[in-house]
Tab-separated table of C-alpha atoms and ligand atoms in Angstrom:
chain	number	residue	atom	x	y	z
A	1	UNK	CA	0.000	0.000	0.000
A	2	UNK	CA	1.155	3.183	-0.898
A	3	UNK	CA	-0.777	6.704	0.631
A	4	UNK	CA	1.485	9.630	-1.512
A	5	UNK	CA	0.520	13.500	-1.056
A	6	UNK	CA	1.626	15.449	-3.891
A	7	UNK	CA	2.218	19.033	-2.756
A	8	UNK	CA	3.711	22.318	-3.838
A	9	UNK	CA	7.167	23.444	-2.199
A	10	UNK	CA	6.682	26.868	-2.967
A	11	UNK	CA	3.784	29.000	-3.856
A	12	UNK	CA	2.131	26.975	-5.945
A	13	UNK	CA	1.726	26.381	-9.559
A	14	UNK	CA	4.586	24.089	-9.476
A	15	UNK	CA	3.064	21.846	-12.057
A	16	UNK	CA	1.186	19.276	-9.757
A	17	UNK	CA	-1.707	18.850	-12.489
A	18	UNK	CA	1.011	17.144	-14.817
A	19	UNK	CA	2.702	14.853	-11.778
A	20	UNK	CA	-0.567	13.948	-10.241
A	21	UNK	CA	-1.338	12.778	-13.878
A	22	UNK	CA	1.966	10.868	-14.416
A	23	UNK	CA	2.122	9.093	-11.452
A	24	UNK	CA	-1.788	8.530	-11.206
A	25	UNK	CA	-1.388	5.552	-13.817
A	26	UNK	CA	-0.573	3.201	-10.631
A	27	UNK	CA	-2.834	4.721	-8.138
A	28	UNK	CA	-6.124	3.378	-7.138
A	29	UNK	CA	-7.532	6.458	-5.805
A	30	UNK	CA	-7.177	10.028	-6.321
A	31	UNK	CA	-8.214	12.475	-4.195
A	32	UNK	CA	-8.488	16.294	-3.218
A	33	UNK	CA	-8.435	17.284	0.213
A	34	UNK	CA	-8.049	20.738	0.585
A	35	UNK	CA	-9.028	24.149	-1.031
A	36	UNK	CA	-11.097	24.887	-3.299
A	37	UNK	CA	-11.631	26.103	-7.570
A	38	UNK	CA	-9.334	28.680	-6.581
A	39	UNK	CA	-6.260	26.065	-7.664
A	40	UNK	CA	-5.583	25.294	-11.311
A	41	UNK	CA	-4.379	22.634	-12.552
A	42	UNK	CA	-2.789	21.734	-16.427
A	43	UNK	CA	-3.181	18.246	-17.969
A	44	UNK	CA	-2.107	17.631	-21.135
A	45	UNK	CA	-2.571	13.623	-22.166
A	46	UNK	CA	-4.660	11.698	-24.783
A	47	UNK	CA	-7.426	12.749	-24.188
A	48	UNK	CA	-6.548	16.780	-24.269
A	49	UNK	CA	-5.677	20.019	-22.447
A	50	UNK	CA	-7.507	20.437	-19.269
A	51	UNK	CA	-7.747	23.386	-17.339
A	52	UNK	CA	-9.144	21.752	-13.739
A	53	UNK	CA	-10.105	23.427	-10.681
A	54	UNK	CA	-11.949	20.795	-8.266
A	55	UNK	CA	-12.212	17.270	-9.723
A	56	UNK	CA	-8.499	15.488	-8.636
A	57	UNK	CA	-5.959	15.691	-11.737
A	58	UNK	CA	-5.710	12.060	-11.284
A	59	UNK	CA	-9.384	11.339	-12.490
A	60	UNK	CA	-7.377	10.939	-16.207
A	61	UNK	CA	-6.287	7.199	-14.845
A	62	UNK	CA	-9.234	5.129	-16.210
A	63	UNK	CA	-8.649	2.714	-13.300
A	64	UNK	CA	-8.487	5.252	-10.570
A	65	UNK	CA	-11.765	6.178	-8.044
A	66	UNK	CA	-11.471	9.893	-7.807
A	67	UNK	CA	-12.446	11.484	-4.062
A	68	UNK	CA	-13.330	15.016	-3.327
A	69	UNK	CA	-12.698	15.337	0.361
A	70	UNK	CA	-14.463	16.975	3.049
A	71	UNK	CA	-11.938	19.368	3.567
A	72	UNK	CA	-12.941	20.551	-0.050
A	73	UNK	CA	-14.855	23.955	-0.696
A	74	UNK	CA	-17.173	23.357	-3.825
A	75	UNK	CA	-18.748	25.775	-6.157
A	76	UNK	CA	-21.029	23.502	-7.819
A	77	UNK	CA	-21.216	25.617	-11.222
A	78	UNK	CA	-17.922	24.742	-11.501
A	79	UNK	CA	-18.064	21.504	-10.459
A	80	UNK	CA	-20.835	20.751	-12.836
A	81	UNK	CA	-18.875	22.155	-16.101
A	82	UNK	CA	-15.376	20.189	-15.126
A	83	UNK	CA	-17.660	16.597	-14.610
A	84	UNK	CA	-19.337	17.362	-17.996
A	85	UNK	CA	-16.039	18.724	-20.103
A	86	UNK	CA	-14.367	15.565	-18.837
A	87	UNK	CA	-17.411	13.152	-19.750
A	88	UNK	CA	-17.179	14.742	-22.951
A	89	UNK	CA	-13.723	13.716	-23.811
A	90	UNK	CA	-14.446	9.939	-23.558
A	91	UNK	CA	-14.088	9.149	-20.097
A	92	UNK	CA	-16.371	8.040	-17.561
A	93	UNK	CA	-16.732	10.019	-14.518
A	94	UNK	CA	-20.615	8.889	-12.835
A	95	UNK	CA	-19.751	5.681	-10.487
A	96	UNK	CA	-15.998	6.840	-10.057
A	97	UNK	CA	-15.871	10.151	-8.646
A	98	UNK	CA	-17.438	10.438	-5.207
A	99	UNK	CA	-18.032	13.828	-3.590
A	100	UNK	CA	-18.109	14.291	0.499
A	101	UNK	CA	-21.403	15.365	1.787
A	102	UNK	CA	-18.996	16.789	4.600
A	103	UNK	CA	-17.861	19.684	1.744
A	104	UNK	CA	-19.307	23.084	1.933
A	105	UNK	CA	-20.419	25.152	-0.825
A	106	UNK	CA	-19.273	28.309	-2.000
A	107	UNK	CA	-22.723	30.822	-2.518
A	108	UNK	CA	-22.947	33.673	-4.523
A	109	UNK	CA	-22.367	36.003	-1.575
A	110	UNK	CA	-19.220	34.079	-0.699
A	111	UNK	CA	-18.210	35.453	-3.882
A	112	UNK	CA	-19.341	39.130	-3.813
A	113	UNK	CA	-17.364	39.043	-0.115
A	114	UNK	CA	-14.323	37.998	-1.060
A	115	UNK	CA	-14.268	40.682	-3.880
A	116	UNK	CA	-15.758	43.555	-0.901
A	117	UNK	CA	-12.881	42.703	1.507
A	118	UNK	CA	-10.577	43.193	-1.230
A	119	UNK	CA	-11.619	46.567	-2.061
A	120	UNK	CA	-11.776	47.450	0.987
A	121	UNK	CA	-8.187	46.450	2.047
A	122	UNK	CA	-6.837	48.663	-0.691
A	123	UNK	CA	-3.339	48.416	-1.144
A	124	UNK	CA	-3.108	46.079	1.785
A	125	UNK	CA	-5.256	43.268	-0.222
A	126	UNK	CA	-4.122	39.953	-0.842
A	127	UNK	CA	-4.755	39.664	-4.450
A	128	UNK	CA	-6.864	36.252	-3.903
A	129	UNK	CA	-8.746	34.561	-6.694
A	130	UNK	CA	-11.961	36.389	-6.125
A	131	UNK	CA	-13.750	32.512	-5.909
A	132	UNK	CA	-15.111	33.327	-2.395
A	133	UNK	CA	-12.485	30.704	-0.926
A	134	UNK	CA	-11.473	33.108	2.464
A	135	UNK	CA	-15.311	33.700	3.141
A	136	UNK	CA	-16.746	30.592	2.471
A	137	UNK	CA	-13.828	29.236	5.090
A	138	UNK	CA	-15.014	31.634	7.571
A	139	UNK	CA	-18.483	30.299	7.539
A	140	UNK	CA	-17.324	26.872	8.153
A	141	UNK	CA	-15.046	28.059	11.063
A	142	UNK	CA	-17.854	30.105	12.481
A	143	UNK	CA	-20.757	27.607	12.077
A	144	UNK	CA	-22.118	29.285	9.428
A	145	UNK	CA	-21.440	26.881	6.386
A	146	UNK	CA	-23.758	25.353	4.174
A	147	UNK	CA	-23.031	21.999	3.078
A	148	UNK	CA	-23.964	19.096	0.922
A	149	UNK	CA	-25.598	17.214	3.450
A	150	UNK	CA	-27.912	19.800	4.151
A	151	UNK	CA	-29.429	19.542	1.183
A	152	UNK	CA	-30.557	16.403	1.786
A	153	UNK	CA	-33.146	18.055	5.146
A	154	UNK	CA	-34.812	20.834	3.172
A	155	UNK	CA	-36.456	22.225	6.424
A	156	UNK	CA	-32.699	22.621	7.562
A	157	UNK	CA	-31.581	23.789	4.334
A	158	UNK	CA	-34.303	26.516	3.879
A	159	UNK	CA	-33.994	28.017	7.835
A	160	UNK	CA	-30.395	27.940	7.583
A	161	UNK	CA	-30.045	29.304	4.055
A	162	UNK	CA	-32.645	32.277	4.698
A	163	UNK	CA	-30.593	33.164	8.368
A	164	UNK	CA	-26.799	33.298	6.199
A	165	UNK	CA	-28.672	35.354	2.581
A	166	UNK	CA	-30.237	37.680	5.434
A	167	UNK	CA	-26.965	38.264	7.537
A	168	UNK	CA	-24.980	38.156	4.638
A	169	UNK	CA	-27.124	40.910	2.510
A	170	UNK	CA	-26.740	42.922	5.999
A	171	UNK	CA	-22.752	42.675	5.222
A	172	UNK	CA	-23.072	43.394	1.653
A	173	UNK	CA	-25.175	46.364	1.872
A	174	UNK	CA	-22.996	47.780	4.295
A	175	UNK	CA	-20.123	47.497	2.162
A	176	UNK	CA	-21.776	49.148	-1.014
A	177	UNK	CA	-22.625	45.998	-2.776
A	178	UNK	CA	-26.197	44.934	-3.964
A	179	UNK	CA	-29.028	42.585	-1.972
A	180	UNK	CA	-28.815	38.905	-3.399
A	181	UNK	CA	-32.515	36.844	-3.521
A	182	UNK	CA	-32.874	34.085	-1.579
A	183	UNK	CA	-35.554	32.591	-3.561
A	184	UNK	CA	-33.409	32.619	-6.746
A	185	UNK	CA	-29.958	31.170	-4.527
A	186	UNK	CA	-32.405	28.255	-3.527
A	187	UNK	CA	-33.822	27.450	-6.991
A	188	UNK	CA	-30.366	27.638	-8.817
A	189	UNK	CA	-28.465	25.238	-5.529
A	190	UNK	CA	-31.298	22.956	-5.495
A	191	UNK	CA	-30.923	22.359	-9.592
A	192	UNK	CA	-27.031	22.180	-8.608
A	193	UNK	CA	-27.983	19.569	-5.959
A	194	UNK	CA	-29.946	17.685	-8.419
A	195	UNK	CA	-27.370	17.350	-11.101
A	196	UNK	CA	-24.526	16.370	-8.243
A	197	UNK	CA	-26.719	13.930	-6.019
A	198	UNK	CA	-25.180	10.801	-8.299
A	199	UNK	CA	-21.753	11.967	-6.872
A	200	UNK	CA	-22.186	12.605	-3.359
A	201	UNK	CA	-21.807	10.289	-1.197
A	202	UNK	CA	-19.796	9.685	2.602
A	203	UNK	CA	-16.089	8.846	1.600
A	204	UNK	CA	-15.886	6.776	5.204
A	205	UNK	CA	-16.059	3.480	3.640
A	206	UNK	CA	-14.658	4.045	0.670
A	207	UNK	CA	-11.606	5.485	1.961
A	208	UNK	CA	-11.593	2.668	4.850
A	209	UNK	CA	-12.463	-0.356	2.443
A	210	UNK	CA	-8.966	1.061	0.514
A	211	UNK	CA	-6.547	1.174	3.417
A	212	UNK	CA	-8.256	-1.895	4.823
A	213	UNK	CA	-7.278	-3.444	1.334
A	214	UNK	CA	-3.885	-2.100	0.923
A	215	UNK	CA	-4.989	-0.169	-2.082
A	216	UNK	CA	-2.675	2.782	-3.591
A	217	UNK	CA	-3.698	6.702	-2.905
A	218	UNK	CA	-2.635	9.247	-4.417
A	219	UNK	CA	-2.843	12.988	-2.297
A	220	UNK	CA	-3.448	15.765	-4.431
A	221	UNK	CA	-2.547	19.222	-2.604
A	222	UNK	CA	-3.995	22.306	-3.407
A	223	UNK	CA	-2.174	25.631	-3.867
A	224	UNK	CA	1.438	25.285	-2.562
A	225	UNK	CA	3.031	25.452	1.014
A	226	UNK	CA	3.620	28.848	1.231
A	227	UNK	CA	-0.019	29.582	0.883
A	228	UNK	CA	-0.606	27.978	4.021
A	229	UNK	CA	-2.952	29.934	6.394
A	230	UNK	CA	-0.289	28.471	9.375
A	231	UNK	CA	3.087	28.066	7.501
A	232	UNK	CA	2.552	30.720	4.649
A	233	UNK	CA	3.307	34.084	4.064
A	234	UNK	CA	-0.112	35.480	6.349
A	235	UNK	CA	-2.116	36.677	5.867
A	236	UNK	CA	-0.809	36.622	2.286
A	237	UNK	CA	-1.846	33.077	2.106
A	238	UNK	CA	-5.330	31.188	1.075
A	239	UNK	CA	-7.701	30.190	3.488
A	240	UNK	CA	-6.720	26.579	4.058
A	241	UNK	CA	-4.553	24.293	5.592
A	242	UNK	CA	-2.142	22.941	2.408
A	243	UNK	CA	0.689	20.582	4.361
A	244	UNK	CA	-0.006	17.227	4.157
A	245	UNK	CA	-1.412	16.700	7.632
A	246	UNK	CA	-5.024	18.185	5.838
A	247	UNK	CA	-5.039	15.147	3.716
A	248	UNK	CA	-6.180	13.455	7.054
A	249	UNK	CA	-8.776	15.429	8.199
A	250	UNK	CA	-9.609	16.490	4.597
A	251	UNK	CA	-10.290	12.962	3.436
A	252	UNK	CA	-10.471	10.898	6.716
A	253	UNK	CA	-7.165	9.027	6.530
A	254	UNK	CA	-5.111	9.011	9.731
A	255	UNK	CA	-1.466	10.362	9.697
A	256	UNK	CA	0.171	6.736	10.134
A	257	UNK	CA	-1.172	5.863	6.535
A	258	UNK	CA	0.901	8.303	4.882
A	259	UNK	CA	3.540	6.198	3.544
A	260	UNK	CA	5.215	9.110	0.754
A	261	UNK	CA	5.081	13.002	0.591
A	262	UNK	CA	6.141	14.069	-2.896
A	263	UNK	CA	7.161	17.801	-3.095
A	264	UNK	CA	7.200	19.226	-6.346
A	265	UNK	CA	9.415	22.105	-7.305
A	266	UNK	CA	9.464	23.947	-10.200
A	267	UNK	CA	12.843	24.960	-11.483
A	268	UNK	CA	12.256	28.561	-10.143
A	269	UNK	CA	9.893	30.434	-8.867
A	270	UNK	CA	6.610	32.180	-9.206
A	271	UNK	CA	3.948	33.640	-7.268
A	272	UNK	CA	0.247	34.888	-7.965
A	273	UNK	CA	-1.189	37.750	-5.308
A	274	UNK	CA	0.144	40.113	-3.080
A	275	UNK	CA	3.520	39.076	-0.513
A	276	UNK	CA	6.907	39.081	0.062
A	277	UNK	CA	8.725	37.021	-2.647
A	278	UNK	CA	12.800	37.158	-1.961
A	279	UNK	CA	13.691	36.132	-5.623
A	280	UNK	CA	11.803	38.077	-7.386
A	281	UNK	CA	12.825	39.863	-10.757
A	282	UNK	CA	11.259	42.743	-11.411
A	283	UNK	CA	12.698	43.632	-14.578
A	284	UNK	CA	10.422	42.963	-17.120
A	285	UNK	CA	12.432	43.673	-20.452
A	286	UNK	CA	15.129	41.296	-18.906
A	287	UNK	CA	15.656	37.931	-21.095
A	288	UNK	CA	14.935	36.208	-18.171
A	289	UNK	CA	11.490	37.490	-16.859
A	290	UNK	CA	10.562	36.879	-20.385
A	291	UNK	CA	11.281	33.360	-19.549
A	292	UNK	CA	9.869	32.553	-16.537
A	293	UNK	CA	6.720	34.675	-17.090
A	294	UNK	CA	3.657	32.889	-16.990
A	295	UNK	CA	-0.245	33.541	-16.849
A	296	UNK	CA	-2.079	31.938	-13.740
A	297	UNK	CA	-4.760	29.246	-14.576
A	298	UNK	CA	-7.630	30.527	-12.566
A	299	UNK	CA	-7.224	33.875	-13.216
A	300	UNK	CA	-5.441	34.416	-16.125
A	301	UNK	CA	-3.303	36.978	-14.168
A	302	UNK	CA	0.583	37.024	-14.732
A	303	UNK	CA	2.518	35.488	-12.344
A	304	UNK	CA	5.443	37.062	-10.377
A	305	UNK	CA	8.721	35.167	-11.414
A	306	UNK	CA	12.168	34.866	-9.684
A	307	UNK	CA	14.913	32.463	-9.358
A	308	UNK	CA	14.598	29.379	-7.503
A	309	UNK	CA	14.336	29.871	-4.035
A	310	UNK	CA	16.249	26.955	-2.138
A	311	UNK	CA	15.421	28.187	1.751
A	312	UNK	CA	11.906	27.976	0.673
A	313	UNK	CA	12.142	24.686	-0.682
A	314	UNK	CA	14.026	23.240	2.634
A	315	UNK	CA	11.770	24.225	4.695
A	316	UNK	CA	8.829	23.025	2.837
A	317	UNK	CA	10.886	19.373	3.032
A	318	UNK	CA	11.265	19.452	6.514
A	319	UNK	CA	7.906	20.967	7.495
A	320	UNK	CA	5.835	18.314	5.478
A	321	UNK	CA	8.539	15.333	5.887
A	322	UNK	CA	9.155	15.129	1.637
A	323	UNK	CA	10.358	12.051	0.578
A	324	UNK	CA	11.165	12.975	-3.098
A	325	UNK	CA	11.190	15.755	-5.107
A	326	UNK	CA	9.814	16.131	-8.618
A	327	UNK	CA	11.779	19.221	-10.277
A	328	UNK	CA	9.714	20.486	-13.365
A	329	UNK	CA	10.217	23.140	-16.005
A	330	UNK	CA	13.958	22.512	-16.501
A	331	UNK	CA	13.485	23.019	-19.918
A	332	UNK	CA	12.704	26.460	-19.526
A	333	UNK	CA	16.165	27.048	-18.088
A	334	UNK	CA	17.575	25.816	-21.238
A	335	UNK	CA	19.616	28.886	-23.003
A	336	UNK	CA	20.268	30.888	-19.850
A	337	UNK	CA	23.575	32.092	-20.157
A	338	UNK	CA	24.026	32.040	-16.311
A	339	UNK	CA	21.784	30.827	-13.677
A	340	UNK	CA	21.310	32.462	-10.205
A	341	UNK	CA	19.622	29.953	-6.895
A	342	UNK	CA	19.083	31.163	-3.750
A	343	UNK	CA	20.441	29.080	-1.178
A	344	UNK	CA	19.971	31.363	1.804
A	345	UNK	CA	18.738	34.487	3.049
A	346	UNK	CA	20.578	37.532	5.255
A	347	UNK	CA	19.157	40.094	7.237
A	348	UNK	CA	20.991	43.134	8.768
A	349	UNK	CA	24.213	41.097	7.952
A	350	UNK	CA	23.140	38.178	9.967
A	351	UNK	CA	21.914	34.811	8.312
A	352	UNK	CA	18.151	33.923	9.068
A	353	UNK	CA	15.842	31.272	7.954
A	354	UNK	CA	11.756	31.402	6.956
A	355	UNK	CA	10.838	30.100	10.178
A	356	UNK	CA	12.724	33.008	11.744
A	357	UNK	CA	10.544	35.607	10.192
A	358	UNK	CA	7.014	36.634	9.643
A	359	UNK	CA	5.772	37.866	6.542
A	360	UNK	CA	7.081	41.519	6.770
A	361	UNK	CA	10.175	40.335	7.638
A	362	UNK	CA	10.597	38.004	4.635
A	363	UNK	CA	9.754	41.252	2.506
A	364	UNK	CA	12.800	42.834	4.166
A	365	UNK	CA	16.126	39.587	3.598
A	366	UNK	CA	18.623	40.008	1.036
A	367	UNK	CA	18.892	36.583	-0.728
A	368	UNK	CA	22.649	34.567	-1.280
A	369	UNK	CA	23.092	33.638	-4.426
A	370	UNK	CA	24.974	30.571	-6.556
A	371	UNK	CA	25.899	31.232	-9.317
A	372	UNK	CA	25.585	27.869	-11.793
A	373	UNK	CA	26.543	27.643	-15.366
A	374	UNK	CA	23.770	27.524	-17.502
A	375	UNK	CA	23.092	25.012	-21.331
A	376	UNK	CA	22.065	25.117	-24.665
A	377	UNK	CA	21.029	21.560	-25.292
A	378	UNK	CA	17.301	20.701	-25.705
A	379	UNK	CA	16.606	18.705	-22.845
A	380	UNK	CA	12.555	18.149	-23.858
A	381	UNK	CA	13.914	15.102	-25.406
A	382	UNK	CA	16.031	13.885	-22.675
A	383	UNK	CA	14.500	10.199	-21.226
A	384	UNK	CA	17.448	9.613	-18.511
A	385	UNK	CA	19.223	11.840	-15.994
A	386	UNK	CA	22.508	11.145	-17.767
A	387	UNK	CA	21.275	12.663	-21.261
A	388	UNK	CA	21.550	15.718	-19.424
A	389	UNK	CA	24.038	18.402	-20.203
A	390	UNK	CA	26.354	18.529	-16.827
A	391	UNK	CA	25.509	22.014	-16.390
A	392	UNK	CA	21.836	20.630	-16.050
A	393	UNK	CA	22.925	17.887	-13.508
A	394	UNK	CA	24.509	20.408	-11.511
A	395	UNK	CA	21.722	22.145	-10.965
A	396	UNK	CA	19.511	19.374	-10.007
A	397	UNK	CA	21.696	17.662	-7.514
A	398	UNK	CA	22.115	21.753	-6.418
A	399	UNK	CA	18.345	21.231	-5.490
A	400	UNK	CA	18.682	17.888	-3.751
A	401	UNK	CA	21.850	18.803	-1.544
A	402	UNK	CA	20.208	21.859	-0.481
A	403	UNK	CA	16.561	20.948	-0.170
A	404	UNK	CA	17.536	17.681	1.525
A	405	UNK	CA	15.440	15.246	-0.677
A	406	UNK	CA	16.403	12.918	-3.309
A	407	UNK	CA	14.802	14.198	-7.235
A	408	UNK	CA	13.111	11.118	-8.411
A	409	UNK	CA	11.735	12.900	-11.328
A	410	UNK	CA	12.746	15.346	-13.715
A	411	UNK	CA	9.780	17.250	-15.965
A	412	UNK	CA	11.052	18.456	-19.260
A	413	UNK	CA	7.794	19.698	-21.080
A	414	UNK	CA	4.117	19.466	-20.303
A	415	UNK	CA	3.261	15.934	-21.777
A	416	UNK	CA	3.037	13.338	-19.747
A	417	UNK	CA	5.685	11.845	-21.690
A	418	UNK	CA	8.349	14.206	-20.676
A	419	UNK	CA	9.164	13.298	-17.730
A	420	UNK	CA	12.587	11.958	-16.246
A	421	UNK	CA	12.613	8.929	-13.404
A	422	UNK	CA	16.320	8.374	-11.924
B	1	IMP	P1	-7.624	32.801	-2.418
B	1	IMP	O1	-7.187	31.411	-2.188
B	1	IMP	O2	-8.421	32.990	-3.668
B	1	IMP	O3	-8.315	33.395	-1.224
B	1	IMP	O4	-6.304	33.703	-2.640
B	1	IMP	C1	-5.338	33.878	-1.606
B	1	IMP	C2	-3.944	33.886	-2.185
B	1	IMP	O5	-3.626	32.589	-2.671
B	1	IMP	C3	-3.752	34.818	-3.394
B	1	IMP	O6	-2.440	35.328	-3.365
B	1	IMP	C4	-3.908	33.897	-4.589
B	1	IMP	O7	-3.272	34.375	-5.741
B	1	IMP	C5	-3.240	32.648	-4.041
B	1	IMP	N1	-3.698	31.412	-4.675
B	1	IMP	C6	-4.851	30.761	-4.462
B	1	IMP	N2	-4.916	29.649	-5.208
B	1	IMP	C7	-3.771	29.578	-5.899
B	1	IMP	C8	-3.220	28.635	-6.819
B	1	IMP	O8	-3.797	27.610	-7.167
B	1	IMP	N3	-1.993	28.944	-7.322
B	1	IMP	C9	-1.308	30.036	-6.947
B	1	IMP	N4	-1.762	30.935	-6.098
B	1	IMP	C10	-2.990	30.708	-5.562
């Protein structure tokens, strides 16, 4: 039995869609546990591109039972459009992907919320996705949530529906936004309800019946581990727990089950949203922003790019015990004349860690630098570690010395195909 979380060592967008995808061909389930639609994932494989935001990367694997967890926050629209572009490309998704009752649902004035706080916080805003993730966390913290299972006791649905449109209008109003109508929130959920009911179902038994079996999971994080509301950059983080310890309240499977905790890392670094980001390049005519510049899945904003940031990394191995490391994007390294890493970070002349500083603070460190040679080979192509250029083998066993995990794979282009296991 193997239970493997996949998760982000940095601040997301690492390239998890693709791993989750490759390494889902020998899992038996696949499952989210945390977040919500405001991750977004890339698959590219036979049967297409996908853009996904809430069913688990891994659903791809014909063989695989895909799980939304608990610890999931759902906006059924979206739900709804991912189960029906995926049906449409050929593969089955009714009887193999089972949604928590447990999960709460993201309602329209989740969404007008989290775009009110922004505005409100001005400059001081943390740039989120706008998908009503931080509110719709705050109801379930506060007692306020609505979830699946409600749905199925209309009297509780309707008194506790009607007491959260009637406080939450209160808020809204207040904050210069427009009523919402309950009537037309019920009629649209309920429609949503009907369409999902085939899907949800408790994930106790299932998940149980698995371990009890010695069946393989597969973890899929959302977001990365800087995002963390506990670990992250606060309160420029997202509004749930992303180290792998959520994957056991998030999905019901208790800590001693995890057998593997696969970090990925992309080759540098990027971040979507407001915070301190040490690496960062802000010169966007430089050869090298060009590069690394990418636009966000979700949002379709640009990232923030900077060179690979090694004291991040390490502490997102030791924090979430990583057993191996999947390094992606080391293609688009290819043609760099020179090639800068952070290994460390200085502050007032004195070395400091991540754990040494709060968010501020992070804002404030001067990052050490290596300097490593860069190459000009293709390496898209490459289907072993030693088909590297050196100058590329340098800078992956860079990564593992400092980062303190083995690489086990190497991603060289978005296909499934292109990926590297040493
Ligand atoms: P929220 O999760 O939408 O509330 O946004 C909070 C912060 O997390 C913002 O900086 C977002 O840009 C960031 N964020 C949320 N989801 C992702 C993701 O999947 N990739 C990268 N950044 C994300």
């Amino acid at each position: 039995m193997t239970v493997t979380a996949i998760i982000g060592s940095q601040w997301g967008d690492e390239g998890k869609g693709k791993v989750v995808d490759y390494l889902a061909e020998s899992a038996d389930y696949v499952a989210r546990f945390n977040g919500g639609n405001n991750a977004g994932h890339t698959v590219i494989n036979q049967y297409g591109t996908f853009k996904i935001h809430l069913v688990p990367s891994g659903i791809f694997a014909p063989q695989a039972v895909a799980l939304i967890g608990g610890g999931v926050v759902i906006d059924p629209e979206v739900l709804i459009d991912e189960i029906r572009t995926i049906t449409r490309s050929g593969l089955e998704v009714e009887g193999r992907l089972w949604v928590s009752p447990r999960a709460h649902i993201i309602m329209p004035y989740h969404k007008i919320l989290d775009g009110l706080y922004e505005a409100a916080k001005g400059a001081g805003a943390t740039g989120t996705t706008r998908r009503g993730i931080g509110p719709v966390f705050a109801d379930k913290v506060s007692y306020n949530g609505i979830r699946w299972s409600d749905f199925a006791r209309e009297k509780v649905l309707l008194e506790r529906l009607k007491t959260q449109v009637e406080l939450k209008n209160k808020i809204i109003v207040a904050l210069g936004g427009e009523r919402l109508d309950f009537d037309q929130i019920l009629e649209t959920y309920l429609a949503h309800y009907e369409t999902l009911m085939p899907f949800i179902r408790e994930l106790f038994p299932i998940v149980q019946d698995g371990l009890r079996q010695g069946k393989n999971f597969l973890l899929e994080q959302a977001m990365g581990t800087f995002l963390d509301t506990d670990w992250g950059t606060y309160p420029f983080v997202t509004a749930s727990t992303t180290i792998p310890s959520a994957a056991s309240a998030g999905l019901g499977i208790p800590p001693r089950f995890l057998t593997d905790v696969v970090a990925v890392t992309k080759a540098y670094t990027t971040r979507v949203g407001a915070g301190p980001m040490p690496t960062e390049i802000h010169d966007t005519e430089s050869e090298v922003y060009r590069r690394f510049a990418e636009t966000a899945v979700t949002t379709g904003r640009i990232r923030r790019v900077g060179w690979l940031d090694l004291e991040l990394v390490r502490t997102a191995v030791a924090l979430s015990g990583v057993t191996q490391i999947c390094l992606t994007k080391l293609d688009v390294l290819t043609g760099l004349r020179e090639i800068q890493v952070c290994i460390g970070y200085r502050l007032d002349g004195r070395e400091v860690h991540y754990t040494d500083l709060d968010s501020y603070g992070l804002g404030e460190v001067e990052p050490v630098y290596q300097q490593l040679a860069g190459w000009d080979e293709d390496v898209s192509r490459a289907e072993s570690f030693e088909a590297l250029p050196q100058a590329a083998r340098d800078y992956v066993k860079l990564v593992e010395h400092a980062a303190g995990a083995a690489v086990k794979w190497i991603s060289v282009g978005p296909e499934r195909s292109a990926t590297i296991t040493r």
